Coordinates of C-alpha atoms (C1' of nucleotides) in Angstrom, one line a residue:
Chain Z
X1 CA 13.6 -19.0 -9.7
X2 CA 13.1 -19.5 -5.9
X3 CA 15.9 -20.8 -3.9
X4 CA 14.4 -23.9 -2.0
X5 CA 17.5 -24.0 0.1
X6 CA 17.9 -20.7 1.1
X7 CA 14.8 -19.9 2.6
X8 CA 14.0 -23.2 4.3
X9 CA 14.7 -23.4 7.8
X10 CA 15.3 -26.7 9.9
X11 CA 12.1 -28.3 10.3
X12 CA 12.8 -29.0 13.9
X13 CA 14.3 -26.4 15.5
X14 CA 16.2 -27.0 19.0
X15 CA 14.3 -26.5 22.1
X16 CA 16.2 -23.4 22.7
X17 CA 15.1 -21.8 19.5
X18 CA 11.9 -23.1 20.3
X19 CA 11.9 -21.6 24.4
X20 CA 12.9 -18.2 22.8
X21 CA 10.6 -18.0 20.3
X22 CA 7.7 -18.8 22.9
X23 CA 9.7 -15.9 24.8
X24 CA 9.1 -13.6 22.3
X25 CA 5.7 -13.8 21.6
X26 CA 4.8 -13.6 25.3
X27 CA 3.4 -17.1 26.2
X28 CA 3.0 -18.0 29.9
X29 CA 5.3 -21.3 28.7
X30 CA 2.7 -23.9 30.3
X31 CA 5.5 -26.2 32.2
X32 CA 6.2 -27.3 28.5
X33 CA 5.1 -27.7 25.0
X34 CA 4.0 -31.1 24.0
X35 CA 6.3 -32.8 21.3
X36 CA 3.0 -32.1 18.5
X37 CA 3.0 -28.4 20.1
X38 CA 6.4 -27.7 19.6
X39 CA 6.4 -29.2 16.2
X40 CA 3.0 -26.7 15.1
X41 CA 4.9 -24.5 16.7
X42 CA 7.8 -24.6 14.3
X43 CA 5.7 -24.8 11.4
X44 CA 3.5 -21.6 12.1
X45 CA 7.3 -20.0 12.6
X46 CA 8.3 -21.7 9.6
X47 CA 5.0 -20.3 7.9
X48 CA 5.7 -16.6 8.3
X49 CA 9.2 -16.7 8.0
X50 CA 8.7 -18.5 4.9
X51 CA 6.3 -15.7 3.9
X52 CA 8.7 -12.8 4.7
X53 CA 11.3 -14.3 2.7
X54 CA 8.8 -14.5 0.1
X55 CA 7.7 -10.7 0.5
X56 CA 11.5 -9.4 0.4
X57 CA 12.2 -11.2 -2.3
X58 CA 9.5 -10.0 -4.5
X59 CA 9.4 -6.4 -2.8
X60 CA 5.4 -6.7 -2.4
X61 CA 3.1 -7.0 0.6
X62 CA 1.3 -9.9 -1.5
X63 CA 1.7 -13.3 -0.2
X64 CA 0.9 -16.3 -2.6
X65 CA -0.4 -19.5 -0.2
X66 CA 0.9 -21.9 -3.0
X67 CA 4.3 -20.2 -3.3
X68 CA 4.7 -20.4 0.5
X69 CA 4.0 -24.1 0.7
X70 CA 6.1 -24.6 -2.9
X71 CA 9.0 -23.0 -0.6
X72 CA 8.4 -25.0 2.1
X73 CA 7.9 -28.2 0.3
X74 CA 4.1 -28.2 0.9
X75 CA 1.0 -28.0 -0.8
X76 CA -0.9 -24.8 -0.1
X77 CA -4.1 -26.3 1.5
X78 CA -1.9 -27.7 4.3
X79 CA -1.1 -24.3 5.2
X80 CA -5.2 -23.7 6.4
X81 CA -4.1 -25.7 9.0
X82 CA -2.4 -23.4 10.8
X83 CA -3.9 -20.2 9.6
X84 CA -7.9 -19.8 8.6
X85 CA -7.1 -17.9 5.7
X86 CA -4.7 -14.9 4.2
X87 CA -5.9 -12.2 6.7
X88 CA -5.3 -14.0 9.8
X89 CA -1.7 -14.9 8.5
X90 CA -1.0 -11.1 7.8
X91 CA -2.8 -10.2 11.3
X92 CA 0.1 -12.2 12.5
X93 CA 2.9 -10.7 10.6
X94 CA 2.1 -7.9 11.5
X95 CA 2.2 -8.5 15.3
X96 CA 5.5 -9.8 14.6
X97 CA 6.3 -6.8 12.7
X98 CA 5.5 -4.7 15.3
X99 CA 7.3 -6.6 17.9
X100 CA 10.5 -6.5 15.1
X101 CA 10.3 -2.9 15.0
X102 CA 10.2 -2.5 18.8
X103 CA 13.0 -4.7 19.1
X104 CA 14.8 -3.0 16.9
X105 CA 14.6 0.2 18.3
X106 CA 15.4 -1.2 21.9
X107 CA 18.4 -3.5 20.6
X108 CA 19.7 0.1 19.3
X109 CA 19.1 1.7 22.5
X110 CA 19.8 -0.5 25.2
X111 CA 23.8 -0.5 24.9
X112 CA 24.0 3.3 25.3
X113 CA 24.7 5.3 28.8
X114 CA 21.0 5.9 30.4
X115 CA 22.3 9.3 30.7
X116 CA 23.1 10.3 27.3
X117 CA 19.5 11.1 25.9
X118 CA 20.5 12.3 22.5
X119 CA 22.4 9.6 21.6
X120 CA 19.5 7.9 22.9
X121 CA 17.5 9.7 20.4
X122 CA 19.9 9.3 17.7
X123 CA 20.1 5.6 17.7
X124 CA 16.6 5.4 18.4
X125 CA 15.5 7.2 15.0
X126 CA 18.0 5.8 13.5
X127 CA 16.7 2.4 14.2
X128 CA 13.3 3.4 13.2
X129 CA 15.1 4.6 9.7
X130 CA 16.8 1.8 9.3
X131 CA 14.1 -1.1 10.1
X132 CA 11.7 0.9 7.4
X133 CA 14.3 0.9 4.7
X134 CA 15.4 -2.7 5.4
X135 CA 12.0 -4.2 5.1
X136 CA 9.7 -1.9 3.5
X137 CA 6.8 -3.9 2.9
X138 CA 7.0 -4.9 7.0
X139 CA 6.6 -1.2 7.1
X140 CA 4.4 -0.8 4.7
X141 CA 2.2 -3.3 6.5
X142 CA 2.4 -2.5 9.4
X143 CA 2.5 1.6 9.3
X144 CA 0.8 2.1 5.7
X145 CA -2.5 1.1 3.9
X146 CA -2.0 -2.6 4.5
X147 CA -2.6 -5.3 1.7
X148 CA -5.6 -4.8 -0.6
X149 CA -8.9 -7.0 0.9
X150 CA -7.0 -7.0 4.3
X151 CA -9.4 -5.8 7.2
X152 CA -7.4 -5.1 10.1
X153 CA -9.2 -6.2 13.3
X154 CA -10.4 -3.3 15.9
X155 CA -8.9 -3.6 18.9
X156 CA -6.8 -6.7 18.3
X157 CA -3.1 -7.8 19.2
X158 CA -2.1 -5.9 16.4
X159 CA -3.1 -2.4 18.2
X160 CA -1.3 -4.1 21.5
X161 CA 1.9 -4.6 20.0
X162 CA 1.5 -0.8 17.8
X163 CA 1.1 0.6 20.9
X164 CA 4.2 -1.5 22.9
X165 CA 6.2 -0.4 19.8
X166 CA 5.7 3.1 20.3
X167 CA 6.1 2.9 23.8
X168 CA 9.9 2.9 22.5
X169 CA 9.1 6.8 21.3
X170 CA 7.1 8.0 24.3
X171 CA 9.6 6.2 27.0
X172 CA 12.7 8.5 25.5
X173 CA 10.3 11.9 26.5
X174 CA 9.7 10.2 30.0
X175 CA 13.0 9.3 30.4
X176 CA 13.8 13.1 29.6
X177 CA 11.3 14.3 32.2
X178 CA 12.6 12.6 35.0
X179 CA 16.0 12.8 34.5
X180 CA 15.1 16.9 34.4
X181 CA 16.4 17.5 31.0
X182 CA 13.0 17.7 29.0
X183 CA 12.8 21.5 27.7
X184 CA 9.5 22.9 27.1
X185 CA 9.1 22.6 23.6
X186 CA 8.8 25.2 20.3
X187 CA 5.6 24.8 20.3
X188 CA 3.7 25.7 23.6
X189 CA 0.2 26.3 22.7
X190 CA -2.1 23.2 23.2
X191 CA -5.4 22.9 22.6
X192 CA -8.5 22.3 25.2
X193 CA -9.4 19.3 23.4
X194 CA -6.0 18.0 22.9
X195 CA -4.6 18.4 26.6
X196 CA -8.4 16.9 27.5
X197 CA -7.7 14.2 25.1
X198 CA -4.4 13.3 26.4
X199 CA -5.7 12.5 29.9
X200 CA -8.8 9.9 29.0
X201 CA -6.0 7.9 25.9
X202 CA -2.7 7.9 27.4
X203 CA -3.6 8.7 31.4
X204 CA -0.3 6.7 32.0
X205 CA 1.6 9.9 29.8
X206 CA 0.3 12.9 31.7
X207 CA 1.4 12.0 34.7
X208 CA 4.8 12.8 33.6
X209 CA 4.6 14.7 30.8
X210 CA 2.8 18.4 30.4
X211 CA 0.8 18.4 27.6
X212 CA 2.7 20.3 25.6
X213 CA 5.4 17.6 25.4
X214 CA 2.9 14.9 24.9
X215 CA 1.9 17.4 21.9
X216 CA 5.4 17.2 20.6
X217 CA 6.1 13.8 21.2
X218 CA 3.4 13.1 18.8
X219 CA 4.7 15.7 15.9
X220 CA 7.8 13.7 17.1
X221 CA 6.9 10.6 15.9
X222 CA 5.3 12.5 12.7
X223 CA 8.5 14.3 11.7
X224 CA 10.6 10.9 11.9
X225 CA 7.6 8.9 10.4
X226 CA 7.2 11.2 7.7
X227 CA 11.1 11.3 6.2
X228 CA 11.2 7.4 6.6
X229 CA 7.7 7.1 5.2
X230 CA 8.9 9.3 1.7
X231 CA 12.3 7.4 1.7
X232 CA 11.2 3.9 2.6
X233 CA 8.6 4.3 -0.7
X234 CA 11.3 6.1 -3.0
X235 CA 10.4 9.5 -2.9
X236 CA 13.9 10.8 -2.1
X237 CA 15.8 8.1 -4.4
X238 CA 16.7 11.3 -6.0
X239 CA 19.3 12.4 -3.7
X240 CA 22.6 10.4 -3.1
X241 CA 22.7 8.5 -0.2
X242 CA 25.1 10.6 1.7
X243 CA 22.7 13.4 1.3
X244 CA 19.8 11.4 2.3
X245 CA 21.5 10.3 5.7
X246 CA 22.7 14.3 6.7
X247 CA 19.0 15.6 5.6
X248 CA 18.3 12.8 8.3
X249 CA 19.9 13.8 10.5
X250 CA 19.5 17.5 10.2
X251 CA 15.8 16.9 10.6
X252 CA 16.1 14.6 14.0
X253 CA 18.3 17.5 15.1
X254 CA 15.0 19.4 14.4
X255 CA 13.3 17.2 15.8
X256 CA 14.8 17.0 19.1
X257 CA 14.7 20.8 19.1
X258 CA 11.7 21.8 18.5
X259 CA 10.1 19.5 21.0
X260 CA 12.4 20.1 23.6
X261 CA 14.6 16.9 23.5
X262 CA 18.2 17.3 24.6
X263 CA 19.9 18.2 21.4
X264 CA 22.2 16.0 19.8
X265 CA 25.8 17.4 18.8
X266 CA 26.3 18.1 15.6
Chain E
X1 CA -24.9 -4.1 -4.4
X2 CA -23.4 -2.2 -7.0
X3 CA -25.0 1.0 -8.0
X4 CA -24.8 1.1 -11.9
X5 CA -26.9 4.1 -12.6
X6 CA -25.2 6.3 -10.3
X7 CA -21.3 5.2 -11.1
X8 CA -22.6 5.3 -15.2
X9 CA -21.9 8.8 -17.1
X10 CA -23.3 9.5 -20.3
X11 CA -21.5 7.8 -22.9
X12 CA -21.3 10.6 -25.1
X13 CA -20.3 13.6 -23.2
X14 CA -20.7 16.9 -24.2
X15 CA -18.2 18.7 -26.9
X16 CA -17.6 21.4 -23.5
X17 CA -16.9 18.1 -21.1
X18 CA -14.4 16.7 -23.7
X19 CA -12.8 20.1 -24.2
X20 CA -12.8 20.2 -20.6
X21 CA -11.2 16.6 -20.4
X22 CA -8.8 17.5 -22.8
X23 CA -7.4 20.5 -21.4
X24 CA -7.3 19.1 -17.6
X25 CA -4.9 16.2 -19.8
X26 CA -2.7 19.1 -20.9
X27 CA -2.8 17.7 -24.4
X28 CA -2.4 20.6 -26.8
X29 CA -5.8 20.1 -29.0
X30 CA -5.0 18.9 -32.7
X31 CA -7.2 21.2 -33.9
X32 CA -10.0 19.2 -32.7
X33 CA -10.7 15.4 -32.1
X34 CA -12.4 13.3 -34.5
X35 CA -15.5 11.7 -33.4
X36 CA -13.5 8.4 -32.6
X37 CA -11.5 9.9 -30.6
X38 CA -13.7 11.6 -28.8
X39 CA -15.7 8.3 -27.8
X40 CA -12.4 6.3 -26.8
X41 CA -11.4 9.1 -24.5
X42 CA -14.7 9.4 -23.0
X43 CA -14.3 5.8 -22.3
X44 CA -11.1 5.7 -20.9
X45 CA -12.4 8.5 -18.8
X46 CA -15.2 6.5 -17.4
X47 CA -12.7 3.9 -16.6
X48 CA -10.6 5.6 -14.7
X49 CA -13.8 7.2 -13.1
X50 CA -15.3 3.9 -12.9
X51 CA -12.0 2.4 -10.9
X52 CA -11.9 5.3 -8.4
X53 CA -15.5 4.9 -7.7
X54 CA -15.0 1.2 -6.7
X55 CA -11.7 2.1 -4.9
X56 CA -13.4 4.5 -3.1
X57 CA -17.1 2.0 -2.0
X58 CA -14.5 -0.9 -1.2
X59 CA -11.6 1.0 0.8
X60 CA -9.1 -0.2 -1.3
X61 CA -6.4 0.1 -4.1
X62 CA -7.0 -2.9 -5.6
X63 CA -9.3 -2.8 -8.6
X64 CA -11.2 -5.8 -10.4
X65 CA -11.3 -5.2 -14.1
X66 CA -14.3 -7.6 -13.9
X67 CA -15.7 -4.9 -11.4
X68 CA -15.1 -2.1 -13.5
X69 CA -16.6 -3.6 -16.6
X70 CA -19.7 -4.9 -15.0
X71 CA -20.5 -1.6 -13.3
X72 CA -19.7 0.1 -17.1
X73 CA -22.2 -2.7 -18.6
X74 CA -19.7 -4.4 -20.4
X75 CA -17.6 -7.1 -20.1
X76 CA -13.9 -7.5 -18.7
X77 CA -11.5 -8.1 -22.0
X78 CA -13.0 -4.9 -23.4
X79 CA -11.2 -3.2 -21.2
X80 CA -8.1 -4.3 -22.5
X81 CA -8.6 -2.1 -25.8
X82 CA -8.1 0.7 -23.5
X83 CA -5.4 -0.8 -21.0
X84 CA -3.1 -3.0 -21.9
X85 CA -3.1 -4.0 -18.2
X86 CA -3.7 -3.5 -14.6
X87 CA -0.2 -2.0 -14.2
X88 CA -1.3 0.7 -16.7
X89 CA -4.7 1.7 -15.5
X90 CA -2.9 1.9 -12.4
X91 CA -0.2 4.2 -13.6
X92 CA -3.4 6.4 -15.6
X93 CA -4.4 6.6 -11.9
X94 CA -1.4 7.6 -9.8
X95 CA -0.8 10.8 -12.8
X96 CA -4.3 11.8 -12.2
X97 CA -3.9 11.1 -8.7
X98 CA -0.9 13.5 -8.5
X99 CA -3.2 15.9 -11.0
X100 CA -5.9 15.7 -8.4
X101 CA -3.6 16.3 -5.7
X102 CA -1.6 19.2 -7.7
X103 CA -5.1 21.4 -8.0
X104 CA -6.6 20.3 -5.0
X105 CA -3.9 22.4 -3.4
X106 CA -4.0 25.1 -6.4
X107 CA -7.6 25.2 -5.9
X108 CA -7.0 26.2 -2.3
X109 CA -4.4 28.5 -2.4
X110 CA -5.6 30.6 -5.3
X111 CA -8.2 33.4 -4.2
X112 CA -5.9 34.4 -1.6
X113 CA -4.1 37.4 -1.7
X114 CA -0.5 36.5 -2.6
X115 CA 1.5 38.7 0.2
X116 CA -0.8 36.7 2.7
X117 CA 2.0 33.8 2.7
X118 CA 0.8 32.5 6.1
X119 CA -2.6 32.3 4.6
X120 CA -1.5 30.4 1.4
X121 CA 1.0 28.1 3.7
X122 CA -2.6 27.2 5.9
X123 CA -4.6 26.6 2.4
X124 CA -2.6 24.6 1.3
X125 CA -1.0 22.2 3.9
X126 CA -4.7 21.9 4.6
X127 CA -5.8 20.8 1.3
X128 CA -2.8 18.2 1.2
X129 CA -4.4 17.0 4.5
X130 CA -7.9 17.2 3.0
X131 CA -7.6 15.1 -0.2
X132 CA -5.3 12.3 1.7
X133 CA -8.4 12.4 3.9
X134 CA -10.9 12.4 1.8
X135 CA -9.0 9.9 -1.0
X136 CA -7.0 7.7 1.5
X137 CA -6.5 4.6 -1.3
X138 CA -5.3 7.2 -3.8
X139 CA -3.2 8.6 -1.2
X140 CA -2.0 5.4 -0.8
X141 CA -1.7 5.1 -4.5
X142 CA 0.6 7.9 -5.2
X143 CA 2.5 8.4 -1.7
X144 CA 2.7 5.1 -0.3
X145 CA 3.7 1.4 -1.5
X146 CA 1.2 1.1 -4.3
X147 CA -0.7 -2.0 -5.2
X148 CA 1.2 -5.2 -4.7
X149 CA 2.4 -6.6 -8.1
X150 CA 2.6 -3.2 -9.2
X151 CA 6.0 -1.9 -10.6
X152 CA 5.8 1.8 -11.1
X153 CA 8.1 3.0 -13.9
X154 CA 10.9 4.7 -13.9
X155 CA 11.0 8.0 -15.0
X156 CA 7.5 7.9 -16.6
X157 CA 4.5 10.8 -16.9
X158 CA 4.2 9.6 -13.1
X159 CA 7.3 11.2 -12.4
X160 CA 6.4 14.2 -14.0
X161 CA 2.8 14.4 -12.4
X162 CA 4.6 13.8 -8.8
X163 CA 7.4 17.0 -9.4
X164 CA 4.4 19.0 -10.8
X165 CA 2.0 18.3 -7.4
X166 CA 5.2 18.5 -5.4
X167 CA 6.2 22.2 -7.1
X168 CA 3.1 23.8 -5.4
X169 CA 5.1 23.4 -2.1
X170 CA 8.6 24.6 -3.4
X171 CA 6.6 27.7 -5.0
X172 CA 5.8 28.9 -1.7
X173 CA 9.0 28.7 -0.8
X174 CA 10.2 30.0 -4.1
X175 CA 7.5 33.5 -3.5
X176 CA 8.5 34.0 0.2
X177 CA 12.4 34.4 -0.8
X178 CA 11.5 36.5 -3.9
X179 CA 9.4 38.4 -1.8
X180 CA 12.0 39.0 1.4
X181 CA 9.7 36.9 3.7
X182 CA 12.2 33.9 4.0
X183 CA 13.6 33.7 7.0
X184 CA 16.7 31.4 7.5
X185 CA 15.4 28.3 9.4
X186 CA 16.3 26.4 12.1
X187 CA 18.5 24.6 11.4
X188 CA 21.3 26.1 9.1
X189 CA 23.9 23.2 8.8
X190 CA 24.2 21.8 5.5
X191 CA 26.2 19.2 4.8
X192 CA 28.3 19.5 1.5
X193 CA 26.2 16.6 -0.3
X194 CA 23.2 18.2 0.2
X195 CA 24.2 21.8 -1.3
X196 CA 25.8 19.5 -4.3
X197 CA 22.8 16.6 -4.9
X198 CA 20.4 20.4 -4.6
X199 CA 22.5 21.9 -7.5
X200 CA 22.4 18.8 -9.7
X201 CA 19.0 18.0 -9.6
X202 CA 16.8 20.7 -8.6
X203 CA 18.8 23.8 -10.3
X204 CA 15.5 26.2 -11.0
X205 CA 15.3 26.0 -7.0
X206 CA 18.9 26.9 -6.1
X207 CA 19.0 29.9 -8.3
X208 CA 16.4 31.8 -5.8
X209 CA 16.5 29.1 -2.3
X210 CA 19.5 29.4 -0.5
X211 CA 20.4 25.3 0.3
X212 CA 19.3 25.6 4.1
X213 CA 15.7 26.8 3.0
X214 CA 16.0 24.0 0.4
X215 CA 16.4 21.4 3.0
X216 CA 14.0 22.8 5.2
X217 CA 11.8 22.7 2.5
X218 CA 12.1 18.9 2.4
X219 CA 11.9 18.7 6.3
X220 CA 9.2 20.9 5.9
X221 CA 7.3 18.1 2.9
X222 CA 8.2 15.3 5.2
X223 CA 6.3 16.6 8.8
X224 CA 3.4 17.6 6.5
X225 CA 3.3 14.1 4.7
X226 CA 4.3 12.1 8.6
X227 CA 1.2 13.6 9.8
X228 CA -1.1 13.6 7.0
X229 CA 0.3 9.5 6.3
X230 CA -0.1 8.5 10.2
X231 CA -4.1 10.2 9.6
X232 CA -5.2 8.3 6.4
X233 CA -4.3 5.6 7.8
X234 CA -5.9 5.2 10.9
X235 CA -3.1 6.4 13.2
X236 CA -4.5 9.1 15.0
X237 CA -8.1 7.4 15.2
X238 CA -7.6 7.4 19.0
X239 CA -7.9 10.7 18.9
X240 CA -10.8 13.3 18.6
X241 CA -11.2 14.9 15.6
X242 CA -11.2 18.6 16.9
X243 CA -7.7 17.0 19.0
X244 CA -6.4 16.0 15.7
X245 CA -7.2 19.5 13.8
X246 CA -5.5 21.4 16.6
X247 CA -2.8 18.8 16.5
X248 CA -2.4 19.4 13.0
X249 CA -2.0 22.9 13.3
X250 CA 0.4 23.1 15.8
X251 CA 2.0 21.0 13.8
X252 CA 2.3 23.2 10.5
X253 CA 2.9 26.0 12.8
X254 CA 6.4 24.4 13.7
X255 CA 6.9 23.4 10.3
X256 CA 6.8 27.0 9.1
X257 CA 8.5 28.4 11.9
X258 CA 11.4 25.9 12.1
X259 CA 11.4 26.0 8.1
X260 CA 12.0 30.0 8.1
X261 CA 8.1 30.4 6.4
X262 CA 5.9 33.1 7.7
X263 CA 4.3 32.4 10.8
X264 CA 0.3 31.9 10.6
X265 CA -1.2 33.5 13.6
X266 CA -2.6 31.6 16.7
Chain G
dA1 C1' -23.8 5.4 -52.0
dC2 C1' -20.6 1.4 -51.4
dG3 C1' -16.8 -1.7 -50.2
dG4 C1' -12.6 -1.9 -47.5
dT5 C1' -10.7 -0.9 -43.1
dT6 C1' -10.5 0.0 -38.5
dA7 C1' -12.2 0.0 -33.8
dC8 C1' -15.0 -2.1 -30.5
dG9 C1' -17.2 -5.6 -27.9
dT10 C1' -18.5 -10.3 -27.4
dT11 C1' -17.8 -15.4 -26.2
dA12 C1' -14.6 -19.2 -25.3
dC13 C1' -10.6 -20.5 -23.3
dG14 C1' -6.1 -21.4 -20.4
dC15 C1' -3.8 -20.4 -16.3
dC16 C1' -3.5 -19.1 -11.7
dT17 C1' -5.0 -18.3 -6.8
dC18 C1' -8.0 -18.9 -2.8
dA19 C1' -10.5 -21.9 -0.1
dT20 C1' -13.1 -26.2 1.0
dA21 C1' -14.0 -31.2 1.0
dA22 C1' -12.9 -35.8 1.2
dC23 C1' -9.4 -39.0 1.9
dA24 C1' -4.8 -41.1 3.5
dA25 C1' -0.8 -41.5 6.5
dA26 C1' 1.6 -40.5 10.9
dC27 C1' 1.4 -40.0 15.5
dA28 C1' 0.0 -40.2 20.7
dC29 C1' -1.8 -43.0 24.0
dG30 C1' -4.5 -46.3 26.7
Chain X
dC1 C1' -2.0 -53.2 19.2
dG2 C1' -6.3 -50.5 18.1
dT3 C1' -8.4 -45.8 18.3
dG4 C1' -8.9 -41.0 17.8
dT5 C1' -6.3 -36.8 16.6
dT6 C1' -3.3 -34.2 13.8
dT7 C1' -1.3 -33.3 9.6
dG8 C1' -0.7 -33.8 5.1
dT9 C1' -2.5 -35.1 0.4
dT10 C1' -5.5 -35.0 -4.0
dA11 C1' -9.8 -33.4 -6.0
dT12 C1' -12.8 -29.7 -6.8
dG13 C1' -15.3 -25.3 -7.3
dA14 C1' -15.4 -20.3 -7.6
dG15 C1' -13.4 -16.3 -9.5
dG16 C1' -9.8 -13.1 -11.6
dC17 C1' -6.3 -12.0 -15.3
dG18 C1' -5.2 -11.9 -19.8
dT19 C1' -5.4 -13.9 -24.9
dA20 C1' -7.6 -15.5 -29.0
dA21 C1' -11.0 -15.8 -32.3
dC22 C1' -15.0 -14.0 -33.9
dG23 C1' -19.1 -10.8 -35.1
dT24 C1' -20.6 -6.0 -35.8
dA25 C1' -20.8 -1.3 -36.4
dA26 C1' -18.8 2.9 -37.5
dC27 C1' -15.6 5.5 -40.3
dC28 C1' -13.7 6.8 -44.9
dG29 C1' -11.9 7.1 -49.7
dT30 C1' -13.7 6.5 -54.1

DNA sequence: ACGGTTACGTTACGCCTCATAACAAACACG
DNA sequence: CGTGTTTGTTATGAGGCGTAACGTAACCGT
C-alpha cells in the first residue's frame, strides 16, 4: 500500500544538503551545526518531507502522525519530539510552502531578460498556475481554509513568508514603475480609505507605486488567484486542457491590461 | 458550552414548514408524505441544520457526528439511519450549500428592475461576496478543497447543484446579449479549443453568447471568486473593511467592463 | 382492535488516531 | 569509564468513526 522505499530519504544527508537546507530556511548558520543538530536537523526535514509525500499521495491536507513514522520506520510518539503536536507540524509546512511557492515563482523568473516585463509576467503567473495545480493541497494550505482544527497563529512566520511570497507579485509592478513602463491602469478611481490604507500597510509600496497601481496589483493577484483557485479544486475539469491553458492565458493578458502591465504578445 | 435549546427545532414541524422543506428540495410532492416520512425528513433536516450550526460556532468544516447527536439529544449511531456516513452528510451539505448559494444571489437580484443590468450585476456579485462572508466553512465546502478524507462524487446531485448556482452568473450574461447590452469584451481572441470545449459542453450558452463573451464570462467567475476566496479566508484582513468594500468594487467594475457587461456607475 | 412488520434509537464493541507517561538504549563529554 | 542528555520505545488513556445486536414504538393490513 505505501512504498517504504520511495518516500524515504537518506537518513543522513551530506553536509551540503544539510548547509543548503539551513540556507533556505534563513538560519544565521552558527559557525556549525553540532553532529546531534545536524542529525535533528535531518529528521525534522525528513518529518515534513515524509508528510508531503504522504499528502500527495492521498490528495488530502490530513496528515496521519502514525502513517508518517510507519513511512519513516518510526513509531508515531517519537515524532513529538520534534514537533509539539499536529498544528505546529502544519505551521511549518506551511512556511515551507510558502517559501516553495516563492521559489517557484523566482526560479521561473530569474532566467529571463530584466527588460522583458511581460514575459516576466508570463512566467511569473504561470509559475503561480503551475505550483497550485502540482501540489494542490500545499495550496490549499497555504492559500485556502487550512486543515480542519488547525488555528493558524496571528502574526507568525507563516504571515512572514505569505508576505515574502507575494513580494514575487508586487516586485514585477515596481520593476514596471521604474523601468517607466507601468501604464496607468483600467481602473483609475481609488478610494479615500484605500489610497489611506495603502500608506500605513505597505508604506514600502507607495513610494513607488500610485495608488491606483497598488489597487490593481491587488485585483492582480485576485484575477490570477481566482482562475488557479477554481482549477486547482476542479472547477474547470470540464474543459480540455488545451482550453484551460488559452483561457489562462487570455485572462493574464487581461490581467496585464487592465492594470496597466506591459502586455504580453499574443 | 453547547447551546442545546437554541440549536434544537421542534421535532415535529409544521405541515407549512415540511411543505416548505419539500419544495426548497425540488422534490415533486407524491401527493403528500406519510406521517413517517414526514418525521424522517424533519430529522434529516435538523441534521444538516444541526451540522452547519456546529460548523459555523467552531470555524470549521469538519463535523463530529458525536457533536451533532449530542446537541440533537441523541446518540451518534443514530445518525447513521439517516447517513450512511460522513462523506454523505457532507455531500447533503455542499448541494444545499450550492442551494443556499444559488438563492442567496436570486434572492438579491430579483426585485430589481430587469433592464437595470448594472444593478443586477452589483446584487449579485455582492451577494456571492456576502454569503462566502458570512458562511466561510461552507464556502470552503463547496468552492474550495473540502474536508480532508472527503471524496466528492463524480457527477452526482452536487454537480447539478454547482451548474444550477453557477447559471445565475451565465443568465446575466445570457439577458444582456438578448437584450443588446453585451458589449464585446476585452479581450476578443479565442483560441480554437475554447470555441469547440464551449460547443460541447455548454451548448444552451453558445446558441445566444458569442464564444469571446463566453470566456469572459469565466474570466469574469474567476476575479469574482479570486477576490471573494482571498476575503473568506483571511487574505485581505490587513485591510480595512470600508478599503476592502471599495476594493471590491473596483474590482467588479473591471470585471464588467473588461467582460463587455454594463458598466455600474461610480 | 390485534399481531406482524418496519423504523428508530439505544448500548456494547472493535478499530483507529492523537497525545502523554514511563522506560530503555545511544550518544556526547568530562 | 560514568553521567546526563537526546532519541527512541512500549504502555496507556481519551475520544471519534462505524457496526452489531438488541429493545421499543409506531404503522398497517386484516
Amino acid at each position: 500500500m505505501l512504498r517504504y522505499a520511495i518516500v524515504t530519504p537518506p537518513v543522513t544527508p551530506s553536509r551540503d544538503e544539510v548547509l543548503r537546507v539551513v540556507a533556505e530556511l534563513g538560519t544565521p548558520l552558527p559557525a556549525a551545526l553540532s553532529r546531534r543538530e545536524r542529525a535533528r536537523q535531518a529528521t525534522v526535514d525528513e518529518i515534513k518531507a515524509t508528510a508531503l509525500d504522504l499528502m500527495r499521495e492521498h490528495a488530502t491536507t490530513d496528515v496521519r502522525f502514525t502513517d508518517i513514522a510507519r513511512v519513516m520506520g518510526m513509531t508515531a510518539p517519537a515524532l513529538y519530539r520534534y514537533f509539539d503536536d499536529r498544528d505546529e507540524l502544519l505551521s511549518a509546512l506551511i512556511v515551507d510552502g510558502f517559501d516553495s511557492l516563492g521559489a517557484a515563482v523566482a526560479e521561473a523568473v530569474r532566467p529571463l531578460d530584466e527588460a522583458d516585463l511581460p514575459a516576466r509576467w508570463s512566467a511569473a503567473s504561470q509559475a503561480y498556475r503551475a505550483w497550485a495545480s502540482a501540489e494542490p493541497q500545499m495550496f490549499a494550505l497555504i492559500l485556502g481554509m487550512p486543515v480542519p482544527g488547525y488555528q493558524a497563529p496571528e502574526e507568525g512566520p507563516t504571515t512572514e513568508a505569505a508576505k515574502a511570497a507575494m513580494s514575487q507579485l508586487s516586485s514585477l509592478f515596481v520593476a514596471a514603475a521604474q523601468r517607466g513602463e507601468l501604464r496607468p491602469p483600467l481602473i483609475r478611481e481609488v478610494s479615500v480609505s484605500m489610497a489611506d490604507c495603502e500608506k500605513s500597510k505597505h508604506d514600502e509600496l507607495c513610494d513607488v507605486l500610485p495608488p491606483e497601481s497598488f489597487q490593481a496589483m491587488l485585483q492582480t493577484w485576485a484575477m490570477l488567484h481566482g482562475f488557479v483557485s477554481l482549477e486547482a479544486y476542479g472547477h474547470f475539469d470540464w474543459m480540455e486542457p488545451e482550453a484551460r491553458d488559452a483561457l489562462f492565458r487570455s485572462h493574464m493578458r487581461l490581467a496585464a491590461t487592465a492594470s496597466g502591465l506591459p502586455v504580453p504578445p499574443a
